[in-house]
CSV table of C-alpha atoms in Angstrom, one decimal:
chain,number,residue,atom,x,y,z
A,1,MET,CA,57.1,50.8,-3.7
A,2,THR,CA,57.1,47.6,-5.9
A,3,ASP,CA,53.7,46.1,-6.3
A,4,VAL,CA,53.7,42.6,-4.8
A,5,SER,CA,50.0,42.0,-4.8
A,6,GLY,CA,49.0,38.8,-6.5
A,7,LEU,CA,52.4,37.1,-6.1
A,8,SER,CA,52.3,33.6,-4.7
A,9,ILE,CA,54.8,32.9,-2.0
A,10,GLY,CA,56.4,29.5,-1.4
A,11,ILE,CA,58.0,28.8,1.9
A,12,LEU,CA,60.5,25.9,2.0
A,13,GLY,CA,60.6,24.7,5.6
A,14,GLY,CA,57.2,26.2,6.1
A,15,THR,CA,56.3,23.8,8.9
A,16,GLY,CA,59.0,25.3,11.2
A,17,ASP,CA,58.2,28.2,13.5
A,18,GLN,CA,59.9,30.9,11.4
A,19,GLY,CA,58.4,29.7,8.1
A,20,LYS,CA,54.9,29.2,9.6
A,21,GLY,CA,55.0,32.6,11.2
A,22,LEU,CA,55.8,34.3,7.9
A,23,ALA,CA,53.2,32.1,6.1
A,24,VAL,CA,50.5,33.3,8.5
A,25,ARG,CA,51.2,37.0,7.9
A,26,PHE,CA,51.5,36.7,4.1
A,27,ALA,CA,48.4,34.6,3.9
A,28,GLN,CA,46.5,37.2,6.0
A,29,ALA,CA,47.8,39.9,3.6
A,30,GLY,CA,46.1,38.1,0.7
A,31,HIS,CA,48.9,36.2,-0.9
A,32,ARG,CA,48.6,32.7,-2.0
A,33,VAL,CA,51.0,30.8,0.3
A,34,LEU,CA,52.4,27.5,-0.5
A,35,ILE,CA,53.9,25.6,2.5
A,36,GLY,CA,56.8,23.3,1.5
A,37,SER,CA,58.2,20.5,3.6
A,38,ARG,CA,60.0,17.2,3.1
A,39,SER,CA,56.7,15.7,4.1
A,40,PRO,CA,53.8,16.8,1.9
A,41,GLU,CA,51.5,15.5,4.6
A,42,ARG,CA,53.0,17.7,7.3
A,43,ALA,CA,52.9,20.6,4.8
A,44,ARG,CA,49.2,20.1,4.2
A,45,GLN,CA,48.6,20.0,8.0
A,46,ALA,CA,50.5,23.2,8.5
A,47,ALA,CA,48.6,24.9,5.6
A,48,ALA,CA,45.3,23.8,7.1
A,49,GLU,CA,46.2,25.4,10.4
A,50,ILE,CA,47.2,28.6,8.7
A,51,GLY,CA,44.0,28.8,6.6
A,52,HIS,CA,43.4,31.9,4.4
A,53,GLY,CA,43.8,29.6,1.3
A,54,ALA,CA,47.3,28.4,2.1
A,55,ALA,CA,48.2,25.1,0.5
A,56,GLY,CA,50.9,22.5,1.3
A,57,ALA,CA,53.1,20.3,-0.8
A,58,GLY,CA,56.6,18.8,-1.0
A,59,ASN,CA,59.5,21.3,-1.2
A,60,ALA,CA,60.2,20.6,-4.9
A,61,GLU,CA,56.6,21.2,-5.9
A,62,VAL,CA,56.5,24.4,-4.0
A,63,ALA,CA,59.8,25.6,-5.5
A,64,ALA,CA,58.4,25.0,-9.0
A,65,GLU,CA,55.0,26.6,-8.5
A,66,ALA,CA,55.5,29.7,-6.3
A,67,ASP,CA,56.4,33.1,-7.8
A,68,ILE,CA,58.8,33.9,-4.9
A,69,VAL,CA,60.4,31.3,-2.7
A,70,ILE,CA,61.4,31.9,0.9
A,71,VAL,CA,64.0,29.5,2.4
A,72,ALA,CA,63.3,28.9,6.1
A,73,VAL,CA,64.8,25.5,6.6
A,74,PRO,CA,67.3,24.7,9.4
A,75,TYR,CA,70.9,25.5,8.4
A,76,ASP,CA,71.7,21.8,8.7
A,77,GLY,CA,70.5,20.6,5.4
A,78,HIS,CA,70.2,24.0,3.8
A,79,LYS,CA,72.9,23.5,1.1
A,80,ALA,CA,71.8,20.0,0.1
A,81,LEU,CA,68.1,21.1,-0.2
A,82,LEU,CA,68.9,24.1,-2.4
A,83,GLU,CA,71.3,22.0,-4.6
A,84,SER,CA,68.4,19.6,-5.2
A,85,LEU,CA,66.1,22.5,-6.2
A,86,ARG,CA,68.4,24.3,-8.6
A,87,GLU,CA,66.2,23.7,-11.6
A,88,PRO,CA,62.8,24.7,-10.2
A,89,LEU,CA,64.3,27.8,-8.5
A,90,ALA,CA,66.1,29.0,-11.7
A,91,GLY,CA,65.0,32.5,-12.6
A,92,LYS,CA,63.2,33.1,-9.4
A,93,ILE,CA,63.7,35.4,-6.4
A,94,VAL,CA,64.9,33.2,-3.5
A,95,VAL,CA,64.7,34.8,-0.1
A,96,ASP,CA,67.0,33.2,2.4
A,97,CYS,CA,66.3,33.8,6.1
A,98,VAL,CA,68.4,31.1,7.5
A,99,ASN,CA,70.6,31.8,10.6
A,100,PRO,CA,73.5,29.5,11.0
A,101,LEU,CA,73.7,29.3,14.8
A,102,GLY,CA,75.0,26.9,17.3
A,103,PHE,CA,73.8,26.6,20.9
A,104,ASP,CA,75.6,25.7,24.1
A,105,LYS,CA,75.2,26.4,27.9
A,106,GLN,CA,76.2,30.0,27.3
A,107,GLY,CA,73.5,30.5,24.7
A,108,ALA,CA,73.7,31.0,20.9
A,109,TYR,CA,76.7,31.7,18.8
A,110,ALA,CA,77.3,32.2,15.1
A,111,LEU,CA,78.6,29.2,13.0
A,112,PRO,CA,81.2,29.8,10.4
A,113,VAL,CA,80.0,29.3,6.8
A,114,GLU,CA,82.4,28.3,4.1
A,115,GLU,CA,80.7,30.5,1.5
A,116,GLY,CA,80.6,33.5,3.9
A,117,SER,CA,77.0,33.3,5.0
A,118,ALA,CA,73.9,31.1,4.4
A,119,ALA,CA,72.7,33.6,1.8
A,120,GLN,CA,76.0,33.5,-0.1
A,121,GLN,CA,75.8,29.7,0.1
A,122,ALA,CA,72.4,29.9,-1.5
A,123,ALA,CA,73.7,32.2,-4.2
A,124,ALA,CA,76.6,29.8,-4.8
A,125,VAL,CA,74.5,26.7,-5.3
A,126,LEU,CA,71.7,28.6,-7.1
A,127,PRO,CA,73.6,30.6,-9.8
A,128,ASP,CA,70.5,31.0,-11.9
A,129,SER,CA,68.3,32.4,-9.1
A,130,ARG,CA,68.1,35.9,-7.7
A,131,VAL,CA,69.1,35.4,-4.0
A,132,VAL,CA,68.1,38.0,-1.4
A,133,ALA,CA,68.7,37.7,2.3
A,134,ALA,CA,65.9,38.9,4.6
A,135,PHE,CA,63.6,38.1,7.6
A,136,HIS,CA,66.4,37.0,9.9
A,137,HIS,CA,65.3,38.8,13.0
A,138,VAL,CA,61.6,38.4,12.9
A,139,SER,CA,60.3,36.7,16.1
A,140,ALA,CA,58.3,33.6,15.2
A,141,VAL,CA,56.4,34.0,18.4
A,142,LEU,CA,55.2,37.5,17.5
A,143,LEU,CA,54.4,36.5,13.9
A,144,MET,CA,52.2,33.6,15.1
A,145,ASP,CA,50.5,35.5,17.9
A,146,PRO,CA,47.1,36.7,16.6
A,147,ALA,CA,47.0,39.3,19.4
A,148,VAL,CA,50.1,41.0,17.9
A,149,GLU,CA,48.5,43.3,15.3
A,150,LYS,CA,51.7,45.1,14.5
A,151,VAL,CA,55.2,43.6,14.5
A,152,ASP,CA,57.6,46.3,15.8
A,153,LEU,CA,60.7,45.9,13.7
A,154,ASP,CA,62.5,46.6,10.5
A,155,VAL,CA,63.5,43.7,8.1
A,156,LEU,CA,67.0,44.2,6.7
A,157,VAL,CA,67.0,43.2,3.1
A,158,LEU,CA,70.3,42.4,1.4
A,159,GLY,CA,71.2,41.5,-2.1
A,160,ASP,CA,73.1,42.5,-5.2
A,161,ASP,CA,70.0,42.8,-7.5
A,162,ARG,CA,68.2,46.1,-6.9
A,163,GLU,CA,64.9,45.0,-8.5
A,164,ALA,CA,64.9,41.9,-6.3
A,165,THR,CA,65.7,43.7,-3.0
A,166,ASP,CA,63.1,46.4,-3.8
A,167,LEU,CA,60.5,43.6,-4.3
A,168,VAL,CA,61.5,41.9,-1.0
A,169,GLN,CA,61.4,45.2,0.8
A,170,ALA,CA,57.8,45.6,-0.4
A,171,LEU,CA,57.1,42.1,0.6
A,172,ALA,CA,58.3,42.7,4.2
A,173,ALA,CA,56.0,45.7,4.4
A,174,GLN,CA,53.1,43.4,3.9
A,175,ILE,CA,53.5,42.4,7.5
A,176,PRO,CA,51.7,45.1,9.6
A,177,GLY,CA,54.2,47.3,11.5
A,178,VAL,CA,57.2,46.1,9.5
A,179,ARG,CA,59.4,48.1,7.2
A,180,GLY,CA,61.7,46.5,4.7
A,181,VAL,CA,65.1,48.4,4.8
A,182,TYR,CA,67.9,47.8,2.3
A,183,GLY,CA,70.8,46.5,4.3
A,184,GLY,CA,73.7,46.1,1.9
A,185,ARG,CA,75.1,43.6,-0.5
A,186,LEU,CA,75.1,39.8,0.0
A,187,ARG,CA,78.7,39.9,1.0
A,188,ASN,CA,77.6,41.6,4.2
A,189,ALA,CA,74.9,39.0,5.0
A,190,PHE,CA,77.0,37.0,7.6
A,191,GLN,CA,76.7,39.6,10.3
A,192,VAL,CA,73.0,40.1,9.8
A,193,GLU,CA,72.4,36.3,10.2
A,194,ALA,CA,74.8,36.1,13.1
A,195,LEU,CA,73.3,39.0,14.9
A,196,THR,CA,70.3,36.7,15.7
A,197,ALA,CA,72.6,35.2,18.3
A,198,ASN,CA,72.8,38.6,20.0
A,199,LEU,CA,69.0,39.1,19.8
A,200,ILE,CA,68.7,35.7,21.5
A,201,SER,CA,71.0,37.0,24.3
A,202,ILE,CA,68.9,40.1,24.6
A,203,ASN,CA,65.7,38.1,24.8
A,204,ARG,CA,67.1,36.1,27.6
A,205,ARG,CA,68.4,39.1,29.6
A,206,TYR,CA,65.3,41.2,29.1
A,207,LYS,CA,62.6,38.6,28.8
A,208,ALA,CA,61.7,40.1,25.5
A,209,HIS,CA,61.1,39.4,21.8
A,210,ALA,CA,63.6,41.9,20.6
A,211,GLY,CA,63.7,43.3,17.1
A,212,LEU,CA,65.7,46.1,15.4
A,213,ARG,CA,64.6,49.4,14.1
A,214,VAL,CA,66.9,51.5,11.9
A,215,THR,CA,66.9,55.1,12.9
A,216,ASP,CA,67.1,58.1,10.6
A,217,VAL,CA,65.7,56.1,7.7
B,1,MET,CA,71.6,51.8,37.0
B,2,THR,CA,75.3,51.8,37.9
B,3,ASP,CA,76.5,55.2,39.1
B,4,VAL,CA,79.2,56.4,36.7
B,5,SER,CA,79.4,60.0,37.9
B,6,GLY,CA,82.9,61.1,38.8
B,7,LEU,CA,84.6,58.5,36.6
B,8,SER,CA,87.4,59.8,34.4
B,9,ILE,CA,87.3,58.5,30.8
B,10,GLY,CA,90.3,58.0,28.7
B,11,ILE,CA,90.0,57.7,24.9
B,12,LEU,CA,92.8,56.1,23.0
B,13,GLY,CA,92.7,57.4,19.5
B,14,GLY,CA,90.7,60.3,20.8
B,15,THR,CA,91.8,62.5,17.9
B,16,GLY,CA,89.8,60.4,15.4
B,17,ASP,CA,86.2,61.2,14.6
B,18,GLN,CA,84.7,58.4,16.6
B,19,GLY,CA,86.8,59.1,19.7
B,20,LYS,CA,86.4,62.8,19.5
B,21,GLY,CA,82.6,62.5,19.1
B,22,LEU,CA,82.4,60.3,22.2
B,23,ALA,CA,84.8,62.6,24.1
B,24,VAL,CA,82.6,65.6,23.4
B,25,ARG,CA,79.5,63.9,24.8
B,26,PHE,CA,81.2,62.5,27.9
B,27,ALA,CA,82.9,65.9,28.6
B,28,GLN,CA,79.5,67.6,28.3
B,29,ALA,CA,78.0,65.1,30.7
B,30,GLY,CA,80.5,66.2,33.3
B,31,HIS,CA,83.2,63.5,33.0
B,32,ARG,CA,86.9,64.3,33.1
B,33,VAL,CA,87.9,63.2,29.6
B,34,LEU,CA,91.5,62.4,28.7
B,35,ILE,CA,92.2,62.3,25.0
B,36,GLY,CA,95.0,59.9,24.0
B,37,SER,CA,97.0,59.9,20.8
B,38,ARG,CA,100.4,58.8,19.6
B,39,SER,CA,101.1,62.5,19.4
B,40,PRO,CA,100.6,64.2,22.8
B,41,GLU,CA,100.6,67.5,20.9
B,42,ARG,CA,97.6,66.5,18.7
B,43,ALA,CA,95.9,65.1,21.8
B,44,ARG,CA,96.2,68.4,23.5
B,45,GLN,CA,94.9,70.2,20.4
B,46,ALA,CA,91.8,67.9,20.3
B,47,ALA,CA,91.2,68.4,24.0
B,48,ALA,CA,91.3,72.2,23.6
B,49,GLU,CA,88.7,71.9,20.8
B,50,ILE,CA,86.5,69.8,23.0
B,51,GLY,CA,86.7,72.0,26.0
B,52,HIS,CA,84.7,71.2,29.2
B,53,GLY,CA,88.0,70.5,31.0
B,54,ALA,CA,89.2,67.8,28.6
B,55,ALA,CA,92.9,67.1,28.6
B,56,GLY,CA,95.2,65.5,26.1
B,57,ALA,CA,98.3,63.3,26.5
B,58,GLY,CA,100.1,60.3,25.0
B,59,ASN,CA,98.1,57.0,24.8
B,60,ALA,CA,100.2,55.4,27.6
B,61,GLU,CA,99.7,58.2,30.0
B,62,VAL,CA,96.0,58.3,29.3
B,63,ALA,CA,95.8,54.5,29.8
B,64,ALA,CA,97.6,54.8,33.2
B,65,GLU,CA,95.5,57.7,34.4
B,66,ALA,CA,91.9,57.2,33.4
B,67,ASP,CA,89.4,55.1,35.4
B,68,ILE,CA,87.8,53.7,32.2
B,69,VAL,CA,89.6,53.5,28.9
B,70,ILE,CA,87.8,53.5,25.5
B,71,VAL,CA,89.7,52.2,22.5
B,72,ALA,CA,88.8,54.1,19.4
B,73,VAL,CA,91.9,53.6,17.3
B,74,PRO,CA,91.9,52.4,13.7
B,75,TYR,CA,91.9,48.6,13.4
B,76,ASP,CA,95.2,48.7,11.7
B,77,GLY,CA,97.5,49.1,14.8
B,78,HIS,CA,94.9,48.1,17.3
B,79,LYS,CA,96.6,44.9,18.5
B,80,ALA,CA,100.1,46.4,18.7
B,81,LEU,CA,98.9,49.4,20.7
B,82,LEU,CA,97.0,47.3,23.2
B,83,GLU,CA,99.9,44.9,23.6
B,84,SER,CA,102.1,47.9,24.5
B,85,LEU,CA,99.6,49.1,27.1
B,86,ARG,CA,99.0,45.8,28.9
B,87,GLU,CA,100.4,47.0,32.2
B,88,PRO,CA,98.7,50.4,32.5
B,89,LEU,CA,95.4,48.8,31.4
B,90,ALA,CA,95.6,45.9,33.9
B,91,GLY,CA,92.6,45.8,36.2
B,92,LYS,CA,90.7,48.4,34.2
B,93,ILE,CA,87.5,48.3,32.2
B,94,VAL,CA,88.6,48.7,28.6
B,95,VAL,CA,85.8,49.5,26.1
B,96,ASP,CA,86.6,48.5,22.6
B,97,CYS,CA,84.6,50.2,19.8
B,98,VAL,CA,86.8,49.3,16.9
B,99,ASN,CA,85.2,48.1,13.7
B,100,PRO,CA,87.5,46.0,11.5
B,101,LEU,CA,86.3,47.1,8.0
B,102,GLY,CA,87.7,47.2,4.5
B,103,PHE,CA,86.5,49.4,1.8
B,104,ASP,CA,86.4,49.1,-2.0
B,105,LYS,CA,84.3,50.3,-4.9
B,106,GLN,CA,81.3,48.4,-3.6
B,107,GLY,CA,81.5,50.0,-0.2
B,108,ALA,CA,82.4,48.6,3.2
B,109,TYR,CA,82.9,45.0,4.2
B,110,ALA,CA,83.9,43.2,7.3
B,111,LEU,CA,87.5,42.1,7.7
B,112,PRO,CA,88.2,38.7,9.3
B,113,VAL,CA,89.9,38.8,12.7
B,114,GLU,CA,92.0,35.9,13.8
B,115,GLU,CA,90.8,36.2,17.4
B,116,GLY,CA,87.2,36.4,16.3
B,117,SER,CA,86.6,40.1,16.6
B,118,ALA,CA,88.5,43.3,17.6
B,119,ALA,CA,87.0,43.0,21.1
B,120,GLN,CA,88.2,39.4,21.5
B,121,GLN,CA,91.6,40.5,20.2
B,122,ALA,CA,91.7,43.1,22.9
B,123,ALA,CA,90.7,40.5,25.5
B,124,ALA,CA,93.4,38.2,24.2
B,125,VAL,CA,96.2,40.7,24.5
B,126,LEU,CA,94.8,42.3,27.8
B,127,PRO,CA,94.2,39.2,30.0
B,128,ASP,CA,94.3,41.3,33.1
B,129,SER,CA,91.7,43.9,31.9
B,130,ARG,CA,87.9,43.7,31.8
B,131,VAL,CA,87.2,44.1,28.1
B,132,VAL,CA,83.7,45.3,27.0
B,133,ALA,CA,82.6,45.9,23.4
B,134,ALA,CA,80.4,48.9,22.8
B,135,PHE,CA,79.8,52.2,20.8
B,136,HIS,CA,80.3,50.5,17.4
B,137,HIS,CA,77.4,52.1,15.6
B,138,VAL,CA,77.4,55.6,17.0
B,139,SER,CA,77.6,58.1,14.1
B,140,ALA,CA,80.6,60.4,14.8
B,141,VAL,CA,78.8,63.1,12.7
B,142,LEU,CA,75.9,63.1,15.0
B,143,LEU,CA,78.0,63.0,18.2
B,144,MET,CA,80.0,66.0,17.0
B,145,ASP,CA,77.0,68.1,15.8
B,146,PRO,CA,76.1,70.5,18.6
B,147,ALA,CA,72.6,70.9,17.0
B,148,VAL,CA,71.9,67.2,17.7
B,149,GLU,CA,70.6,67.3,21.2
B,150,LYS,CA,69.6,63.7,21.4
B,151,VAL,CA,71.3,60.8,19.5
B,152,ASP,CA,68.6,58.4,18.4
B,153,LEU,CA,70.0,55.0,18.9
B,154,ASP,CA,70.8,52.2,21.3
B,155,VAL,CA,74.4,51.2,22.1
B,156,LEU,CA,74.9,47.4,22.2
B,157,VAL,CA,77.2,46.5,25.1
B,158,LEU,CA,78.8,43.1,25.0
B,159,GLY,CA,81.0,41.3,27.5
B,160,ASP,CA,81.5,38.4,29.9
B,161,ASP,CA,81.7,40.5,33.1
B,162,ARG,CA,78.3,41.6,34.3
B,163,GLU,CA,79.6,44.4,36.5
B,164,ALA,CA,81.6,45.8,33.6
B,165,THR,CA,78.8,45.6,31.1
B,166,ASP,CA,76.4,47.2,33.5
B,167,LEU,CA,78.8,50.1,34.0
B,168,VAL,CA,79.3,50.6,30.3
B,169,GLN,CA,75.5,50.5,29.7
B,170,ALA,CA,75.2,53.3,32.3
B,171,LEU,CA,78.1,55.1,30.5
B,172,ALA,CA,76.3,54.9,27.2
B,173,ALA,CA,73.2,56.4,28.8
B,174,GLN,CA,75.3,59.5,29.6
B,175,ILE,CA,74.8,60.5,25.9
B,176,PRO,CA,71.4,62.2,25.6
B,177,GLY,CA,68.9,60.0,23.7
B,178,VAL,CA,71.1,56.9,24.0
B,179,ARG,CA,70.3,53.7,25.8
B,180,GLY,CA,72.9,51.1,26.7
B,181,VAL,CA,71.5,47.6,25.9
B,182,TYR,CA,73.2,44.4,26.8
B,183,GLY,CA,74.0,42.6,23.6
B,184,GLY,CA,75.6,39.3,24.5
B,185,ARG,CA,78.9,37.8,25.3
B,186,LEU,CA,82.2,38.8,23.8
B,187,ARG,CA,82.2,35.7,21.5
B,188,ASN,CA,79.3,37.4,19.7
B,189,ALA,CA,81.1,40.7,19.1
B,190,PHE,CA,82.2,40.1,15.5
B,191,GLN,CA,78.8,40.6,14.0
B,192,VAL,CA,78.2,43.8,16.0
B,193,GLU,CA,81.4,45.2,14.7
B,194,ALA,CA,80.8,44.0,11.2
B,195,LEU,CA,77.3,45.3,11.1
B,196,THR,CA,78.8,48.8,10.8
B,197,ALA,CA,79.4,47.9,7.1
B,198,ASN,CA,75.7,47.4,6.7
B,199,LEU,CA,75.0,50.7,8.4
B,200,ILE,CA,77.4,52.4,6.0
B,201,SER,CA,75.4,50.8,3.1
B,202,ILE,CA,72.2,52.1,4.6
B,203,ASN,CA,73.7,55.5,5.0
B,204,ARG,CA,74.6,55.6,1.3
B,205,ARG,CA,71.3,54.3,0.1
B,206,TYR,CA,69.1,56.5,2.2
B,207,LYS,CA,71.4,59.5,2.7
B,208,ALA,CA,71.1,59.0,6.4
B,209,HIS,CA,73.1,58.6,9.6
B,210,ALA,CA,71.5,55.3,10.5
B,211,GLY,CA,71.5,53.8,14.0
B,212,LEU,CA,69.8,50.9,15.6
B,213,ARG,CA,67.1,50.7,18.3
B,214,VAL,CA,66.2,47.5,20.0
B,215,THR,CA,62.5,47.0,20.2
B,216,ASP,CA,60.6,45.3,23.1
B,217,VAL,CA,63.4,46.2,25.5
């Protein structure tokens, strides 16, 4: 498996639940974690809560400084933020975990994305970055719960750059209990993002924090 | 769990791999299985191979006779077939397991569906039926392999009719090893169908017959 030790991890939108949950687990695994936010002050507050040497800064600074950058911002604003960070993100592995979802009285549903998926949108606006899609289904609640020693799910990792997907699979495996499983090319990212709506339906029906495991792998 | 014993199961497109694999398992579980095909002769041949009392007939006859009808035809022709069976399928639970996929040198990819998904297409052309989406990810190879005593996966069952989804969940559980897990409303069927493309990518990469299990449920 690719050696990811020593890599610093930046998390854009690291003050949201999903970003913060991932930040906690990567910081605990010994990575230098840089929390990014529109507000450097809020980023520093979140980093202080996370501890383990995590630091906070504005999104642009984090994009420039981190070895790998995870995008965990709300879908609304996703495209504009990445467009503004094209230069600092050039040459880097950018891991998109954004789920374009809408919500109404009947629950969650998938939003259409002009580029095909949030990950393909990222790839379109970041032509010089190596975009990988991953971490869509990880429950923020479980990530942030210190009582959960092992997170019982597989992270599907999608992308067109084998070296990059291998690395992100290894990164996923830094979270105790998690496997990173290759899940296909970026053109098949929409359904992985959208499936989060189904997991939300499952969570409601079964009062669960559902995840997925891939069998026979 | 809903009692499904004694229900006869019709399978439109029951001479294809997916339909035949399901037919074998339901026949083994004691259900009367009716294999449907455009060609009644091919349907009878498939039924003879399956044994366990399975019978074969034309699609229209099977649609009229069976208690529950599973749609396992190729996506190409799906809409036209169901339109032609609106009357015999009225009032029945219709289980759509069709995956609208395209294939090229890079593997499988999801096809857009005007109605949103194959299952929603079925619901649109069968307004008097109770359409449920299920069995998308079940490996035909594993279903048809008599050496596979237990099939290691969960079947996601989607629909807007609670009684119907409960029944199909119980039907899924007739296959040894399988659980039927509620997976959301029909409007979230597209991504479940499309995810079959990702499972095909996983199968190629890992030389596997991948399935999904839902954790914490």
